[in-house]
PDB file of C-alpha atoms in Angstrom:
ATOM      1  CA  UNK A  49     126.667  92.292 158.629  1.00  0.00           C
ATOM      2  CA  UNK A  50     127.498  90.788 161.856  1.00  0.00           C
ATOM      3  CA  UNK A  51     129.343  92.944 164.728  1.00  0.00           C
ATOM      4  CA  UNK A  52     132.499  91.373 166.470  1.00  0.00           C
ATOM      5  CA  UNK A  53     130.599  91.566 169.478  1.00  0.00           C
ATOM      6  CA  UNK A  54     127.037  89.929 167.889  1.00  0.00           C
ATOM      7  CA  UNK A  55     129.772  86.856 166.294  1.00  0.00           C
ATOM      8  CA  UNK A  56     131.215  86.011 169.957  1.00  0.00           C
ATOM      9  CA  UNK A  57     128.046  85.582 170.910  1.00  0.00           C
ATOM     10  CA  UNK A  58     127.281  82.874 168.293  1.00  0.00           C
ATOM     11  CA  UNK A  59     130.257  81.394 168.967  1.00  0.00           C
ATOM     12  CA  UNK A  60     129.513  81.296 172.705  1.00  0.00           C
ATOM     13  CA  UNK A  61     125.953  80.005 171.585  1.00  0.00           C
ATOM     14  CA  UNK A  62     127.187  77.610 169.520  1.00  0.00           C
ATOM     15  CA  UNK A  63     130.122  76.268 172.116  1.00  0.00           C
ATOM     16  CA  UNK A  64     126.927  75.645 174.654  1.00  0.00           C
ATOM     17  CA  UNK A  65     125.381  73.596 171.573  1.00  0.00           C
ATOM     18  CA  UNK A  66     128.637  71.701 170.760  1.00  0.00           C
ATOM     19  CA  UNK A  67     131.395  71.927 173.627  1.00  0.00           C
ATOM     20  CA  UNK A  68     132.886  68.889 172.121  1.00  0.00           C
ATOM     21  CA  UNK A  69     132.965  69.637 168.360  1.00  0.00           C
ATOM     22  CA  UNK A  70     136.256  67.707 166.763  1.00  0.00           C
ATOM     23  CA  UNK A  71     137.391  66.698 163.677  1.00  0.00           C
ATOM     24  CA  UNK A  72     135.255  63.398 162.882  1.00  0.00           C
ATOM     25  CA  UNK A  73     137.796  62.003 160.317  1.00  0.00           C
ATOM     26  CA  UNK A  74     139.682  59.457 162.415  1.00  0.00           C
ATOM     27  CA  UNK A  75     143.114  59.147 162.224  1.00  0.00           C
ATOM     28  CA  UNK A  76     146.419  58.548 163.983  1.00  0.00           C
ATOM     29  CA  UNK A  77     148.613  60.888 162.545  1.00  0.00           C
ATOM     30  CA  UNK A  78     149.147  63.543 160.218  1.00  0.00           C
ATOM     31  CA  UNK A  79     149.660  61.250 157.326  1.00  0.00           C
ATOM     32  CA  UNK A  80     146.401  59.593 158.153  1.00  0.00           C
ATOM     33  CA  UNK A  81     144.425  63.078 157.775  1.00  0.00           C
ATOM     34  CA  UNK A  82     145.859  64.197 154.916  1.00  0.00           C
ATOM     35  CA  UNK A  83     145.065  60.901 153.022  1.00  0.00           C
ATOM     36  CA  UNK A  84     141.587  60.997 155.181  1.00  0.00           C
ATOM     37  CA  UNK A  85     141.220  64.766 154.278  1.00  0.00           C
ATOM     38  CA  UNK A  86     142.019  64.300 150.543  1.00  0.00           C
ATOM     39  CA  UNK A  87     139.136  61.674 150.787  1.00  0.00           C
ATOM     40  CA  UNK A  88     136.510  63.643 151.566  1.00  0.00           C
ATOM     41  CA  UNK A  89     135.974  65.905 149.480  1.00  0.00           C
ATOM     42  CA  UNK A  90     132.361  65.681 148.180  1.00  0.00           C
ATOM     43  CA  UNK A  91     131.670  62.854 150.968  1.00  0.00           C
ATOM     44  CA  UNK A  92     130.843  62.540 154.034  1.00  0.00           C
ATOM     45  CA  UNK A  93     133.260  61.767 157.200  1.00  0.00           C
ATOM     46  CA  UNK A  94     131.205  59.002 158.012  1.00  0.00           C
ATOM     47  CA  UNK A  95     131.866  57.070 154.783  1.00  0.00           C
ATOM     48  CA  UNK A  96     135.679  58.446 154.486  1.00  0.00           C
ATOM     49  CA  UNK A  97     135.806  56.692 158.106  1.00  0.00           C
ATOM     50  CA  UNK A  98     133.984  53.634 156.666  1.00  0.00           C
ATOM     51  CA  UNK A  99     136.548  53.136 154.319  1.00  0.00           C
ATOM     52  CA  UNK A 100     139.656  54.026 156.017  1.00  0.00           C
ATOM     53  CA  UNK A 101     138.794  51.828 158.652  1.00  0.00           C
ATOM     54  CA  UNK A 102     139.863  49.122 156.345  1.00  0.00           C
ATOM     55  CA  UNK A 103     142.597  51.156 154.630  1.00  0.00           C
ATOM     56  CA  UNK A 104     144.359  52.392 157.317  1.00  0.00           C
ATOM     57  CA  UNK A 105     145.410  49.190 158.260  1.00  0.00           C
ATOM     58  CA  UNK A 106     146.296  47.939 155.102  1.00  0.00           C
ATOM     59  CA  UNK A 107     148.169  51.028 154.184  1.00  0.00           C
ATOM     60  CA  UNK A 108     150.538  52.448 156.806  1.00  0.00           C
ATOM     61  CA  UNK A 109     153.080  54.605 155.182  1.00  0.00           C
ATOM     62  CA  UNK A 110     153.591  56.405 151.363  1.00  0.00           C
ATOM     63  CA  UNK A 111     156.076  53.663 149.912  1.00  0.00           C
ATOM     64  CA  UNK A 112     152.585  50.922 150.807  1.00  0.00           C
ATOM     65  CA  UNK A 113     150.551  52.704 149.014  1.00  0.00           C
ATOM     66  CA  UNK A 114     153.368  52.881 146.042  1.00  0.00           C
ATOM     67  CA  UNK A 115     153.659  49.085 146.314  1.00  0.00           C
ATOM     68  CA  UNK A 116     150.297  48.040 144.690  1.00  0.00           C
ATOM     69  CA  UNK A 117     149.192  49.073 141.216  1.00  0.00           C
ATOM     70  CA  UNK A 118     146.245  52.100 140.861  1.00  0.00           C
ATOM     71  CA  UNK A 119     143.561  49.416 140.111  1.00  0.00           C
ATOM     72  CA  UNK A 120     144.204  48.202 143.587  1.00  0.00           C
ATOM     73  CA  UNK A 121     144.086  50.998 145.151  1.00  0.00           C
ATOM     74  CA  UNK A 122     141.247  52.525 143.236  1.00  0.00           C
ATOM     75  CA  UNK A 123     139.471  48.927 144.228  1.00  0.00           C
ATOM     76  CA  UNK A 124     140.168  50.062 148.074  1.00  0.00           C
ATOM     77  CA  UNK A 125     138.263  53.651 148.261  1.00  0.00           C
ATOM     78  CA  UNK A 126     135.883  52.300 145.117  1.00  0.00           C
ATOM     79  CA  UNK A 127     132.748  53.291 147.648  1.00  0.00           C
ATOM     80  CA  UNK A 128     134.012  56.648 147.447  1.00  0.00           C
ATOM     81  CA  UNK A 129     132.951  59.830 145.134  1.00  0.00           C
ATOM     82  CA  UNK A 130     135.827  60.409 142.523  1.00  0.00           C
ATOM     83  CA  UNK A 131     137.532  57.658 143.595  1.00  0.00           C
ATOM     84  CA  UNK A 132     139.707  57.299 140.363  1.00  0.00           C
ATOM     85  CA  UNK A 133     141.004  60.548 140.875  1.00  0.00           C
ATOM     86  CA  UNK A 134     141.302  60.468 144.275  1.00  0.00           C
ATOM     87  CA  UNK A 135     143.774  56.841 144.025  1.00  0.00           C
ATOM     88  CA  UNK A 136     145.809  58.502 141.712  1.00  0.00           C
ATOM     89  CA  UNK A 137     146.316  61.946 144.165  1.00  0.00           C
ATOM     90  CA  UNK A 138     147.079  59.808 146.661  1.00  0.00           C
ATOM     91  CA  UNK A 139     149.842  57.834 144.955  1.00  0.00           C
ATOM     92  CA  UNK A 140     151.017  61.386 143.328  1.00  0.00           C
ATOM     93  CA  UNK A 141     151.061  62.717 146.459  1.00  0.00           C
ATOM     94  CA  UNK A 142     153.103  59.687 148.427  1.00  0.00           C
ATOM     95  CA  UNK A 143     155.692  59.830 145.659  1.00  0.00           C
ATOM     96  CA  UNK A 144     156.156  63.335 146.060  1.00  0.00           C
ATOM     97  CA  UNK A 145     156.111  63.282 149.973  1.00  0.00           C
ATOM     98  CA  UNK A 146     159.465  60.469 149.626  1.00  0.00           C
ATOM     99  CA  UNK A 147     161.023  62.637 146.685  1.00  0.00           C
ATOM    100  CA  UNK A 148     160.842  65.972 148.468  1.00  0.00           C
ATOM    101  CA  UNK A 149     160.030  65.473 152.340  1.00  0.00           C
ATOM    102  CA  UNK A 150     161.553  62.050 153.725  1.00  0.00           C
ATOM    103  CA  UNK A 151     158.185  60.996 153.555  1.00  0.00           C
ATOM    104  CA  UNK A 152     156.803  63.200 156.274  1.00  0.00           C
ATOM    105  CA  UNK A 153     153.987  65.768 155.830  1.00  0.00           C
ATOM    106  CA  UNK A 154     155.112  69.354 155.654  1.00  0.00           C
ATOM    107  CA  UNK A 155     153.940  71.974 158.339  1.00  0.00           C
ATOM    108  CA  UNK A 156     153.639  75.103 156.450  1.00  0.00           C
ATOM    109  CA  UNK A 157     150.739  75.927 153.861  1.00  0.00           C
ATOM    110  CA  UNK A 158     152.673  76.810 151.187  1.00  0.00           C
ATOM    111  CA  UNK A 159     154.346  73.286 151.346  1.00  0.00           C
ATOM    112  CA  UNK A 160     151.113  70.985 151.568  1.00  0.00           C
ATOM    113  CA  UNK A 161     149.178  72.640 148.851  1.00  0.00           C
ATOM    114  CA  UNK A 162     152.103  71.499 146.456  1.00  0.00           C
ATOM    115  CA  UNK A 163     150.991  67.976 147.165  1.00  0.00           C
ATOM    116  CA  UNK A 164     148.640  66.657 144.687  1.00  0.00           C
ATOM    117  CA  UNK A 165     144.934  66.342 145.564  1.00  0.00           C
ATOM    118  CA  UNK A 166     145.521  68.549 149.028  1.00  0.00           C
ATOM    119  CA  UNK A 167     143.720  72.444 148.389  1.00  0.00           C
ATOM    120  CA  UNK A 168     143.635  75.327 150.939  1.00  0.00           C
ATOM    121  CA  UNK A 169     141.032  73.716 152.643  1.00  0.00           C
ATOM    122  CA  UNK A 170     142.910  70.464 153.355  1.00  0.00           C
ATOM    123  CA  UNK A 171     145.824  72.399 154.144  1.00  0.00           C
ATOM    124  CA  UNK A 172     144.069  74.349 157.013  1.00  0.00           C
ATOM    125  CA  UNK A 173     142.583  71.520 158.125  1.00  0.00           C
ATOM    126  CA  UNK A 174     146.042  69.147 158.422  1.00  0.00           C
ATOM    127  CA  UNK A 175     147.718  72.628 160.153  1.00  0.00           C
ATOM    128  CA  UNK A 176     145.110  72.867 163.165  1.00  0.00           C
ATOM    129  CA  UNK A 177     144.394  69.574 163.108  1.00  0.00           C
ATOM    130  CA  UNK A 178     147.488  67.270 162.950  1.00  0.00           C
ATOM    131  CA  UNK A 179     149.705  70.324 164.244  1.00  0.00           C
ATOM    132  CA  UNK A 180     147.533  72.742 165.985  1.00  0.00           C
ATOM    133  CA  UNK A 181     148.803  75.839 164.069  1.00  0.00           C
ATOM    134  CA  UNK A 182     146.558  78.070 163.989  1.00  0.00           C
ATOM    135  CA  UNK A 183     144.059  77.977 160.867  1.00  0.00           C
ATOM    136  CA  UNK A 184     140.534  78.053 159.874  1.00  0.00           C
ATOM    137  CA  UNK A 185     139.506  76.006 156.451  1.00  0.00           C
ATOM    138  CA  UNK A 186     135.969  76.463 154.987  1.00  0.00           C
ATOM    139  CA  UNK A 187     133.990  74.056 153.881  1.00  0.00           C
ATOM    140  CA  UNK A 188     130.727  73.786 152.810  1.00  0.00           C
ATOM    141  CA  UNK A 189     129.283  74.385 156.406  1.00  0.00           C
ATOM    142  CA  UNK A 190     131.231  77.279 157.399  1.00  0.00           C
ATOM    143  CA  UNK A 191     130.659  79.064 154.029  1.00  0.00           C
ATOM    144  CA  UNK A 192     126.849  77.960 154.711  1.00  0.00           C
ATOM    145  CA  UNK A 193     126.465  78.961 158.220  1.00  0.00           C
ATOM    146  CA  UNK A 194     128.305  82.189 157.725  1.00  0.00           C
ATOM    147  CA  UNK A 195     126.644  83.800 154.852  1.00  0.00           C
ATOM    148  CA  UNK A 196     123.487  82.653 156.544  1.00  0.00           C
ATOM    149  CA  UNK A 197     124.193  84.640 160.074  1.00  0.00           C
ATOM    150  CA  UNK A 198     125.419  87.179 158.289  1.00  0.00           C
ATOM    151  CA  UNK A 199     128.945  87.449 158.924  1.00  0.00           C
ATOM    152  CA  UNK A 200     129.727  87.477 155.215  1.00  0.00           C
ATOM    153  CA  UNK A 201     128.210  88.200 152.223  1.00  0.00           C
ATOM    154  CA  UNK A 202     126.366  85.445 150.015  1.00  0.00           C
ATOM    155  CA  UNK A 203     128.482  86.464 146.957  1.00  0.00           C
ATOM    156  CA  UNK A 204     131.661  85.839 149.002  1.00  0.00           C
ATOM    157  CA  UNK A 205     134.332  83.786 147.935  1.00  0.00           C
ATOM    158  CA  UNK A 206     135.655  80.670 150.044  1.00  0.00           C
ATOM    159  CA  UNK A 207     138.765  82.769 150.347  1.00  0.00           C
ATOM    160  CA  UNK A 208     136.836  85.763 151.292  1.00  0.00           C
ATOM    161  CA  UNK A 209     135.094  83.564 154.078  1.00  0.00           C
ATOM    162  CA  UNK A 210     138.299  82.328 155.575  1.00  0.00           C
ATOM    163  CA  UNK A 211     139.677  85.931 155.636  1.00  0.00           C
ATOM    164  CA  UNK A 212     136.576  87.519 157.183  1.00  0.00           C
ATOM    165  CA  UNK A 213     136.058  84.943 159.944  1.00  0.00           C
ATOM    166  CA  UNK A 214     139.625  85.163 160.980  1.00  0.00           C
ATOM    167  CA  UNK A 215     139.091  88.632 160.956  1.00  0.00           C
ATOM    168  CA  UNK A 216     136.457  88.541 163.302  1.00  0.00           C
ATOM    169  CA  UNK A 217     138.008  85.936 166.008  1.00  0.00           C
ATOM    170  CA  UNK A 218     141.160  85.645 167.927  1.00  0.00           C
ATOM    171  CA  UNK A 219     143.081  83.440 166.607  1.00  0.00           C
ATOM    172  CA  UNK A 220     143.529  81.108 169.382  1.00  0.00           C
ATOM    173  CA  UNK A 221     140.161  80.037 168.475  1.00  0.00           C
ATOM    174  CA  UNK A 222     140.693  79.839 164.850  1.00  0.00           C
ATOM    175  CA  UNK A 223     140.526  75.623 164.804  1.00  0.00           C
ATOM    176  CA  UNK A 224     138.075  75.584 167.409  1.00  0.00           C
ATOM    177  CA  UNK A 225     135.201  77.824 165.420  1.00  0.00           C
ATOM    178  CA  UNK A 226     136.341  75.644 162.510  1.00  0.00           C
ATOM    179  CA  UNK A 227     134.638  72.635 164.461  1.00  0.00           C
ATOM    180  CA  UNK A 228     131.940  74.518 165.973  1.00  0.00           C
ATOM    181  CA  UNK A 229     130.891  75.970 162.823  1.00  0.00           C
ATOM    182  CA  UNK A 230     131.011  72.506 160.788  1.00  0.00           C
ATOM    183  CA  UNK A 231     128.613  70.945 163.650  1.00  0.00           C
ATOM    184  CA  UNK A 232     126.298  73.698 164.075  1.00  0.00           C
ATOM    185  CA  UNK A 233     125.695  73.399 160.276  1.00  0.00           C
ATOM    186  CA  UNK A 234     125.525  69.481 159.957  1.00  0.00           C
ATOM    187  CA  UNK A 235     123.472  68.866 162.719  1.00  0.00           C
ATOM    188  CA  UNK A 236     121.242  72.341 163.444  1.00  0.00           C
ATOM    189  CA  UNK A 237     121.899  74.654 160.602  1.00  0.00           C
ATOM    190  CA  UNK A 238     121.375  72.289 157.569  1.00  0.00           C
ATOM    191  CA  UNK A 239     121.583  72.946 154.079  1.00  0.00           C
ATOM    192  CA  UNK A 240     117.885  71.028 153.815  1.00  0.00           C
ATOM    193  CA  UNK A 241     115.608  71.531 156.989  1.00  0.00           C
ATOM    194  CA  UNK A 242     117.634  73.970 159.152  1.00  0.00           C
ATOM    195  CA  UNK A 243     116.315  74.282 162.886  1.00  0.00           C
ATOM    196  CA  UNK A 244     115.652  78.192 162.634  1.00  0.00           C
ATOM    197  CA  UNK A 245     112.262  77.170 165.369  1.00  0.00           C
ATOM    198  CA  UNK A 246     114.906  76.142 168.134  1.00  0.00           C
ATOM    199  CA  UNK A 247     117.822  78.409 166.836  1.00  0.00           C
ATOM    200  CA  UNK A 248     119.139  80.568 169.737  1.00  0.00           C
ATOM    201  CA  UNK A 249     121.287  82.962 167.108  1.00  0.00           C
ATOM    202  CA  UNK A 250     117.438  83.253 165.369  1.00  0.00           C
ATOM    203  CA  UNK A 251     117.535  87.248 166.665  1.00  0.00           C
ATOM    204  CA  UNK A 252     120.673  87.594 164.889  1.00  0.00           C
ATOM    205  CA  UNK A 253     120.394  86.199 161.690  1.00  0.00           C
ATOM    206  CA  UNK A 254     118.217  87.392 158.906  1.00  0.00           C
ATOM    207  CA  UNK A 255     117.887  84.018 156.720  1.00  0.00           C
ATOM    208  CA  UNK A 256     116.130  82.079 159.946  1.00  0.00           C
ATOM    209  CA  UNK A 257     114.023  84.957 160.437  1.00  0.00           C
ATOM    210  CA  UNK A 258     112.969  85.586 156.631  1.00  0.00           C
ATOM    211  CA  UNK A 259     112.332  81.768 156.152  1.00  0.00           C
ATOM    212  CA  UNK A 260     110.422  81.734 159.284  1.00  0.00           C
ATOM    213  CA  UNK A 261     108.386  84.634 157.944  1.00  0.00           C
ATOM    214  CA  UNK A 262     107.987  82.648 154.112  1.00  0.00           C
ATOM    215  CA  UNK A 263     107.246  79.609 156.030  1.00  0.00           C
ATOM    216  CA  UNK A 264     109.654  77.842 154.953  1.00  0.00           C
ATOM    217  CA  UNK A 265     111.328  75.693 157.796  1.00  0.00           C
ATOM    218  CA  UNK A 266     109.626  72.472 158.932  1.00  0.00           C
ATOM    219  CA  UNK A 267     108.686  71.742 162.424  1.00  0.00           C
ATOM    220  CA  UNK A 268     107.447  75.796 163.435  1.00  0.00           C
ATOM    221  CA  UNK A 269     103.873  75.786 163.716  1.00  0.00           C
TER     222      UNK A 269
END
């Protein structure tokens, strides 16, 4: 397992890789990156962004997306994994905003997981995000990247990931190590093909070095 000291030097390695990691779902407010958030599960940002291009303008607050029936909206995000499910979250989850919220996202955790379609990991993600309070949701990357350096075990639960990286870094840079870690594993660290060759955390982190030894990443000669 990982020291403190060893993971603020991956994060310092990984800052020099990508000083300007962000969120890549666009949006203009929290309402935006919840519904953008809620959208992405099993997809990528770039095709959530795709389709909310288009969405976003035809949808601006909960009641318009309340005003059209299901099949319409269903229609709108049809490009999208689960999309059936997803349309009818998002109308769930509009409804309840008006009901219980004057139509305004909630700021607490507790409060946005009641929404339908929105999970711990959306929650985190609207907290930093939309209201920079402090938070650190783990997706696929982050539970990828981590188990792979070493921080956490492979048999590790998401929960277990969240609590152990928090752990291990101050908490003022909770959101930014969210972003660091989600672009060091989509563009270096990949599930397919990672770049353990170039990797500058390769010293630290027994999976590069053991497929490096099996021959197993592309590109080392």
């Amino acid at each position: 397992m990982l020291t403190k000291k060893q993971w603020e030097h991956c994060l310092d390695e990984m800052d020099k890789m990508f000083p300007d990691a962000h969120c890549e779902l666009v949006h203009d407010n929290p309402f935006e990156l919840t519904i953008a958030t809620l959208l992405s599960a099993q997809c990528t940002d770039a095709l959530v962004n795709k389709v909310t291009k288009t969405l976003f303008q035809k949808y601006k607050t909960p009641q318009d997306y309340l005003a059209v029936p299901l099949e319409e909206l269903q229609n709108d995000i049809r490009s999208i994994g689960l999309y059936r499910n997803k349309a009818k979250n998002i109308q769930s989850l509009c409804q309840k905003l008006l009901t219980e919220y004057n139509g305004e996202i909630p700021q607490t955790r507790a409060q946005l997981v009641t929404l339908p379609g929105v999970g711990r990991k959306t929650a985190n993600v609207v907290l930093s995000v939309a209201f920079n309070i402090p938070a650190l949701a783990v997706d696929t990357h982050v539970e990828r990247v981590t188990k792979r350096l070493g921080l956490c075990r492979l048999k590790d639960s998401v929960l277990e990931v969240e609590e152990t990286v928090m752990k291990k870094t101050p908490m003022e840079k909770w959101s930014k190590t969210h972003h660091q870690l989600i672009f060091f594993g989509r563009y270096h660290c990949k599930a397919q093909n990672p770049q353990c060759h170039v990797c500058p955390l390769l010293d630290l982190c027994r999976e590069g070095q053991k497929r490096l030894k099996k021959g197993l990443v592309k590109g080392h000669e």
